[in-house]
């Protein structure tokens, strides 16, 4: 199969459900209102690309390269980012639904999550040091052996993080969310 190269191109309102995105390299491309749901993006390289209002739910990401990617207003349910190519893995999310996603053992660092639903997301054994969780819902998200040093949770809500099981030096939390750091003690905070 021939590999393609696309640069500075906009892909608008395309469904990749029946006809998948061709394998290759995509640099500085914008994908707007595209439907990738249940498709296979394995072995595709994305660099400096933007995804706007796309459905990426249950997409296969085996050896997919995601380098400096922006996701805005996207539906991304059940994604397994741990299957991505780890080299240069970096992305930011704004107004995205990432429910049931997994970042197990990834090391993207300094990720910005802005106004995202991160319910039941698995951050186990990952490195999210310096990341920002601005106005994010972290209900039932899993943080275990996670590096959240210098991460900002000041406007995040519904998190439950056991500080004894995570690296947390200089992580930031606000008073309303402090209860999420004490859940394991089964105490009532009034």
PDB file of C-alpha atoms in Angstrom:
ATOM      1  CA  UNK A   1       0.000   0.000   0.000  1.00  0.00           C
ATOM      2  CA  UNK A   2       1.325   3.410  -0.948  1.00  0.00           C
ATOM      3  CA  UNK A   3       1.849   6.000   1.781  1.00  0.00           C
ATOM      4  CA  UNK A   4       0.756   9.598   1.139  1.00  0.00           C
ATOM      5  CA  UNK A   5       1.999  12.966   2.385  1.00  0.00           C
ATOM      6  CA  UNK A   6      -0.373  15.885   2.990  1.00  0.00           C
ATOM      7  CA  UNK A   7       0.596  19.328   4.256  1.00  0.00           C
ATOM      8  CA  UNK A   8      -1.432  22.477   5.009  1.00  0.00           C
ATOM      9  CA  UNK A   9      -4.675  20.901   3.852  1.00  0.00           C
ATOM     10  CA  UNK A  10      -8.178  21.186   5.317  1.00  0.00           C
ATOM     11  CA  UNK A  11     -10.461  18.147   5.430  1.00  0.00           C
ATOM     12  CA  UNK A  12     -14.057  19.223   6.073  1.00  0.00           C
ATOM     13  CA  UNK A  13     -17.200  17.148   6.743  1.00  0.00           C
ATOM     14  CA  UNK A  14     -15.716  13.846   5.608  1.00  0.00           C
ATOM     15  CA  UNK A  15     -16.798  10.467   6.937  1.00  0.00           C
ATOM     16  CA  UNK A  16     -13.975   7.971   7.293  1.00  0.00           C
ATOM     17  CA  UNK A  17     -16.232   5.170   8.510  1.00  0.00           C
ATOM     18  CA  UNK A  18     -16.563   3.303   5.207  1.00  0.00           C
ATOM     19  CA  UNK A  19     -13.490   4.686   3.416  1.00  0.00           C
ATOM     20  CA  UNK A  20     -10.626   5.102   5.924  1.00  0.00           C
ATOM     21  CA  UNK A  21      -8.148   7.968   5.963  1.00  0.00           C
ATOM     22  CA  UNK A  22      -5.218   6.894   3.768  1.00  0.00           C
ATOM     23  CA  UNK A  23      -2.078   5.837   5.634  1.00  0.00           C
ATOM     24  CA  UNK A  24       0.681   8.424   5.490  1.00  0.00           C
ATOM     25  CA  UNK A  25       1.908  11.670   7.003  1.00  0.00           C
ATOM     26  CA  UNK A  26      -0.283  14.696   7.702  1.00  0.00           C
ATOM     27  CA  UNK A  27       1.444  17.940   8.688  1.00  0.00           C
ATOM     28  CA  UNK A  28      -0.235  21.235   9.550  1.00  0.00           C
ATOM     29  CA  UNK A  29      -3.596  19.832   8.442  1.00  0.00           C
ATOM     30  CA  UNK A  30      -7.028  20.660   9.828  1.00  0.00           C
ATOM     31  CA  UNK A  31      -9.782  18.084  10.174  1.00  0.00           C
ATOM     32  CA  UNK A  32     -13.140  19.782  10.736  1.00  0.00           C
ATOM     33  CA  UNK A  33     -16.492  18.055  11.386  1.00  0.00           C
ATOM     34  CA  UNK A  34     -15.080  14.691  10.267  1.00  0.00           C
ATOM     35  CA  UNK A  35     -16.359  11.329  11.468  1.00  0.00           C
ATOM     36  CA  UNK A  36     -13.606   8.833  12.278  1.00  0.00           C
ATOM     37  CA  UNK A  37     -15.710   6.728  14.668  1.00  0.00           C
ATOM     38  CA  UNK A  38     -14.661   3.066  14.806  1.00  0.00           C
ATOM     39  CA  UNK A  39     -12.048   3.644  12.104  1.00  0.00           C
ATOM     40  CA  UNK A  40      -8.393   2.614  12.055  1.00  0.00           C
ATOM     41  CA  UNK A  41      -5.753   5.357  12.225  1.00  0.00           C
ATOM     42  CA  UNK A  42      -2.914   2.919  12.882  1.00  0.00           C
ATOM     43  CA  UNK A  43       0.536   3.795  11.528  1.00  0.00           C
ATOM     44  CA  UNK A  44      -0.557   7.289  10.467  1.00  0.00           C
ATOM     45  CA  UNK A  45       1.612  10.270  11.430  1.00  0.00           C
ATOM     46  CA  UNK A  46      -0.030  13.530  12.457  1.00  0.00           C
ATOM     47  CA  UNK A  47       2.161  16.527  13.183  1.00  0.00           C
ATOM     48  CA  UNK A  48       0.965  20.031  14.108  1.00  0.00           C
ATOM     49  CA  UNK A  49      -2.597  19.066  13.111  1.00  0.00           C
ATOM     50  CA  UNK A  50      -5.907  20.342  14.471  1.00  0.00           C
ATOM     51  CA  UNK A  51      -9.098  18.324  14.886  1.00  0.00           C
ATOM     52  CA  UNK A  52     -12.248  20.450  15.298  1.00  0.00           C
ATOM     53  CA  UNK A  53     -15.713  19.030  16.067  1.00  0.00           C
ATOM     54  CA  UNK A  54     -14.676  15.534  14.991  1.00  0.00           C
ATOM     55  CA  UNK A  55     -15.967  12.185  16.213  1.00  0.00           C
ATOM     56  CA  UNK A  56     -12.945  10.031  17.044  1.00  0.00           C
ATOM     57  CA  UNK A  57     -14.722   7.547  19.292  1.00  0.00           C
ATOM     58  CA  UNK A  58     -13.310   4.026  19.495  1.00  0.00           C
ATOM     59  CA  UNK A  59     -10.624   4.784  16.901  1.00  0.00           C
ATOM     60  CA  UNK A  60      -7.669   2.391  16.679  1.00  0.00           C
ATOM     61  CA  UNK A  61      -4.407   4.202  17.405  1.00  0.00           C
ATOM     62  CA  UNK A  62      -1.801   1.447  17.022  1.00  0.00           C
ATOM     63  CA  UNK A  63       1.558   3.121  16.358  1.00  0.00           C
ATOM     64  CA  UNK A  64      -0.221   6.370  15.450  1.00  0.00           C
ATOM     65  CA  UNK A  65       2.041   9.414  15.820  1.00  0.00           C
ATOM     66  CA  UNK A  66       0.362  12.381  17.503  1.00  0.00           C
ATOM     67  CA  UNK A  67       2.854  15.244  17.677  1.00  0.00           C
ATOM     68  CA  UNK A  68       1.680  18.711  18.762  1.00  0.00           C
ATOM     69  CA  UNK A  69      -1.972  17.982  18.065  1.00  0.00           C
ATOM     70  CA  UNK A  70      -4.910  20.197  19.090  1.00  0.00           C
ATOM     71  CA  UNK A  71      -8.309  18.611  19.658  1.00  0.00           C
ATOM     72  CA  UNK A  72     -11.247  21.038  20.010  1.00  0.00           C
ATOM     73  CA  UNK A  73     -14.908  20.180  20.521  1.00  0.00           C
ATOM     74  CA  UNK A  74     -14.240  16.512  19.719  1.00  0.00           C
ATOM     75  CA  UNK A  75     -15.975  13.354  20.857  1.00  0.00           C
ATOM     76  CA  UNK A  76     -13.245  10.852  21.747  1.00  0.00           C
ATOM     77  CA  UNK A  77     -14.838   8.039  23.737  1.00  0.00           C
ATOM     78  CA  UNK A  78     -12.851   4.920  24.586  1.00  0.00           C
ATOM     79  CA  UNK A  79      -9.532   5.865  22.974  1.00  0.00           C
ATOM     80  CA  UNK A  80      -6.349   4.021  23.962  1.00  0.00           C
ATOM     81  CA  UNK A  81      -3.539   6.548  23.693  1.00  0.00           C
ATOM     82  CA  UNK A  82      -1.094   3.993  25.107  1.00  0.00           C
ATOM     83  CA  UNK A  83      -1.108   2.300  21.692  1.00  0.00           C
ATOM     84  CA  UNK A  84       0.240   5.460  20.013  1.00  0.00           C
ATOM     85  CA  UNK A  85       3.823   5.896  18.913  1.00  0.00           C
ATOM     86  CA  UNK A  86       5.430   7.288  22.103  1.00  0.00           C
ATOM     87  CA  UNK A  87       8.020   9.391  20.255  1.00  0.00           C
ATOM     88  CA  UNK A  88       7.067  13.074  20.490  1.00  0.00           C
ATOM     89  CA  UNK A  89       3.600  12.275  21.848  1.00  0.00           C
ATOM     90  CA  UNK A  90       2.013  15.666  22.583  1.00  0.00           C
ATOM     91  CA  UNK A  91      -1.483  17.056  22.401  1.00  0.00           C
ATOM     92  CA  UNK A  92      -3.977  19.464  23.969  1.00  0.00           C
ATOM     93  CA  UNK A  93      -7.720  19.152  24.406  1.00  0.00           C
ATOM     94  CA  UNK A  94     -10.416  21.824  24.604  1.00  0.00           C
ATOM     95  CA  UNK A  95     -14.146  21.151  25.087  1.00  0.00           C
ATOM     96  CA  UNK A  96     -13.656  17.437  24.394  1.00  0.00           C
ATOM     97  CA  UNK A  97     -15.419  14.316  25.648  1.00  0.00           C
ATOM     98  CA  UNK A  98     -12.736  11.777  26.562  1.00  0.00           C
ATOM     99  CA  UNK A  99     -14.829   9.408  28.652  1.00  0.00           C
ATOM    100  CA  UNK A 100     -13.352   5.929  29.132  1.00  0.00           C
ATOM    101  CA  UNK A 101     -10.083   6.904  27.425  1.00  0.00           C
ATOM    102  CA  UNK A 102      -6.765   5.438  28.537  1.00  0.00           C
ATOM    103  CA  UNK A 103      -3.379   7.121  28.825  1.00  0.00           C
ATOM    104  CA  UNK A 104      -1.826   4.077  30.554  1.00  0.00           C
ATOM    105  CA  UNK A 105       1.988   4.391  30.682  1.00  0.00           C
ATOM    106  CA  UNK A 106       2.099   7.410  28.351  1.00  0.00           C
ATOM    107  CA  UNK A 107       4.459  10.319  28.961  1.00  0.00           C
ATOM    108  CA  UNK A 108       3.061  13.352  27.138  1.00  0.00           C
ATOM    109  CA  UNK A 109       3.771  15.894  29.960  1.00  0.00           C
ATOM    110  CA  UNK A 110       2.415  19.455  30.025  1.00  0.00           C
ATOM    111  CA  UNK A 111      -0.927  18.580  28.443  1.00  0.00           C
ATOM    112  CA  UNK A 112      -3.652  21.209  28.616  1.00  0.00           C
ATOM    113  CA  UNK A 113      -7.147  19.862  29.190  1.00  0.00           C
ATOM    114  CA  UNK A 114      -9.618  22.736  29.051  1.00  0.00           C
ATOM    115  CA  UNK A 115     -13.316  22.204  29.815  1.00  0.00           C
ATOM    116  CA  UNK A 116     -13.151  18.457  29.120  1.00  0.00           C
ATOM    117  CA  UNK A 117     -15.105  15.473  30.372  1.00  0.00           C
ATOM    118  CA  UNK A 118     -12.455  13.040  31.609  1.00  0.00           C
ATOM    119  CA  UNK A 119     -14.826  10.666  33.351  1.00  0.00           C
ATOM    120  CA  UNK A 120     -13.402   7.185  33.966  1.00  0.00           C
ATOM    121  CA  UNK A 121     -10.150   8.049  32.159  1.00  0.00           C
ATOM    122  CA  UNK A 122      -7.169   5.877  33.112  1.00  0.00           C
ATOM    123  CA  UNK A 123      -3.995   7.849  33.915  1.00  0.00           C
ATOM    124  CA  UNK A 124      -2.227   4.865  35.562  1.00  0.00           C
ATOM    125  CA  UNK A 125       1.594   4.799  35.345  1.00  0.00           C
ATOM    126  CA  UNK A 126       1.613   7.910  33.143  1.00  0.00           C
ATOM    127  CA  UNK A 127       3.456  11.234  33.307  1.00  0.00           C
ATOM    128  CA  UNK A 128       1.207  14.282  33.282  1.00  0.00           C
ATOM    129  CA  UNK A 129       3.630  16.525  35.144  1.00  0.00           C
ATOM    130  CA  UNK A 130       3.055  20.201  34.428  1.00  0.00           C
ATOM    131  CA  UNK A 131      -0.365  19.482  32.910  1.00  0.00           C
ATOM    132  CA  UNK A 132      -3.424  21.686  33.389  1.00  0.00           C
ATOM    133  CA  UNK A 133      -6.892  20.286  34.091  1.00  0.00           C
ATOM    134  CA  UNK A 134      -8.892  23.504  33.675  1.00  0.00           C
ATOM    135  CA  UNK A 135     -12.638  23.153  34.368  1.00  0.00           C
ATOM    136  CA  UNK A 136     -12.492  19.384  33.797  1.00  0.00           C
ATOM    137  CA  UNK A 137     -14.761  16.691  35.184  1.00  0.00           C
ATOM    138  CA  UNK A 138     -12.581  13.834  36.497  1.00  0.00           C
ATOM    139  CA  UNK A 139     -15.363  11.663  37.945  1.00  0.00           C
ATOM    140  CA  UNK A 140     -13.979   8.137  38.512  1.00  0.00           C
ATOM    141  CA  UNK A 141     -10.734   8.959  36.684  1.00  0.00           C
ATOM    142  CA  UNK A 142      -7.909   6.672  37.798  1.00  0.00           C
ATOM    143  CA  UNK A 143      -4.661   8.158  39.081  1.00  0.00           C
ATOM    144  CA  UNK A 144      -2.295   5.447  40.285  1.00  0.00           C
ATOM    145  CA  UNK A 145       1.486   5.705  40.133  1.00  0.00           C
ATOM    146  CA  UNK A 146       0.890   8.825  38.039  1.00  0.00           C
ATOM    147  CA  UNK A 147       3.301  11.738  37.921  1.00  0.00           C
ATOM    148  CA  UNK A 148       1.195  14.860  38.495  1.00  0.00           C
ATOM    149  CA  UNK A 149       4.036  17.026  39.782  1.00  0.00           C
ATOM    150  CA  UNK A 150       3.368  20.712  39.089  1.00  0.00           C
ATOM    151  CA  UNK A 151      -0.017  19.792  37.553  1.00  0.00           C
ATOM    152  CA  UNK A 152      -2.870  22.278  38.032  1.00  0.00           C
ATOM    153  CA  UNK A 153      -6.178  20.919  39.351  1.00  0.00           C
ATOM    154  CA  UNK A 154      -7.389  24.224  40.832  1.00  0.00           C
ATOM    155  CA  UNK A 155     -10.549  24.386  38.699  1.00  0.00           C
ATOM    156  CA  UNK A 156     -11.014  20.619  38.143  1.00  0.00           C
ATOM    157  CA  UNK A 157     -13.817  18.786  39.899  1.00  0.00           C
ATOM    158  CA  UNK A 158     -14.921  15.294  40.948  1.00  0.00           C
ATOM    159  CA  UNK A 159     -11.378  13.922  41.175  1.00  0.00           C
ATOM    160  CA  UNK A 160     -10.245  11.330  43.684  1.00  0.00           C
ATOM    161  CA  UNK A 161      -6.455  11.148  43.951  1.00  0.00           C
ATOM    162  CA  UNK A 162      -4.538   9.160  46.554  1.00  0.00           C
ATOM    163  CA  UNK A 163      -1.463  11.301  47.172  1.00  0.00           C
ATOM    164  CA  UNK A 164       0.375   8.328  48.664  1.00  0.00           C
ATOM    165  CA  UNK A 165       0.171   6.469  45.340  1.00  0.00           C
ATOM    166  CA  UNK A 166       1.153   9.308  42.992  1.00  0.00           C
ATOM    167  CA  UNK A 167       4.036  11.735  42.512  1.00  0.00           C
ATOM    168  CA  UNK A 168       2.490  15.099  43.361  1.00  0.00           C
ATOM    169  CA  UNK A 169       5.205  17.564  44.388  1.00  0.00           C
ATOM    170  CA  UNK A 170       4.007  21.147  43.789  1.00  0.00           C
ATOM    171  CA  UNK A 171       0.711  20.007  42.226  1.00  0.00           C
ATOM    172  CA  UNK A 172      -1.955  22.675  42.667  1.00  0.00           C
ATOM    173  CA  UNK A 173      -5.432  22.136  44.118  1.00  0.00           C
ATOM    174  CA  UNK A 174      -8.155  24.558  45.245  1.00  0.00           C
ATOM    175  CA  UNK A 175     -10.086  24.346  48.492  1.00  0.00           C
ATOM    176  CA  UNK A 176     -13.398  23.067  47.011  1.00  0.00           C
ATOM    177  CA  UNK A 177     -11.650  20.012  45.528  1.00  0.00           C
ATOM    178  CA  UNK A 178      -9.538  19.066  48.554  1.00  0.00           C
ATOM    179  CA  UNK A 179     -12.128  16.450  49.556  1.00  0.00           C
ATOM    180  CA  UNK A 180     -11.067  14.478  46.463  1.00  0.00           C
ATOM    181  CA  UNK A 181      -7.654  14.014  48.071  1.00  0.00           C
ATOM    182  CA  UNK A 182      -9.148  12.511  51.226  1.00  0.00           C
ATOM    183  CA  UNK A 183     -11.635   9.994  49.792  1.00  0.00           C
ATOM    184  CA  UNK A 184      -9.616   6.959  50.861  1.00  0.00           C
ATOM    185  CA  UNK A 185     -10.100   7.914  54.535  1.00  0.00           C
ATOM    186  CA  UNK A 186     -13.900   7.580  54.310  1.00  0.00           C
ATOM    187  CA  UNK A 187     -14.482  10.740  56.338  1.00  0.00           C
ATOM    188  CA  UNK A 188     -17.175  13.396  56.089  1.00  0.00           C
ATOM    189  CA  UNK A 189     -16.086  16.936  55.342  1.00  0.00           C
ATOM    190  CA  UNK A 190     -18.662  19.575  56.201  1.00  0.00           C
TER     191      UNK A 190
END
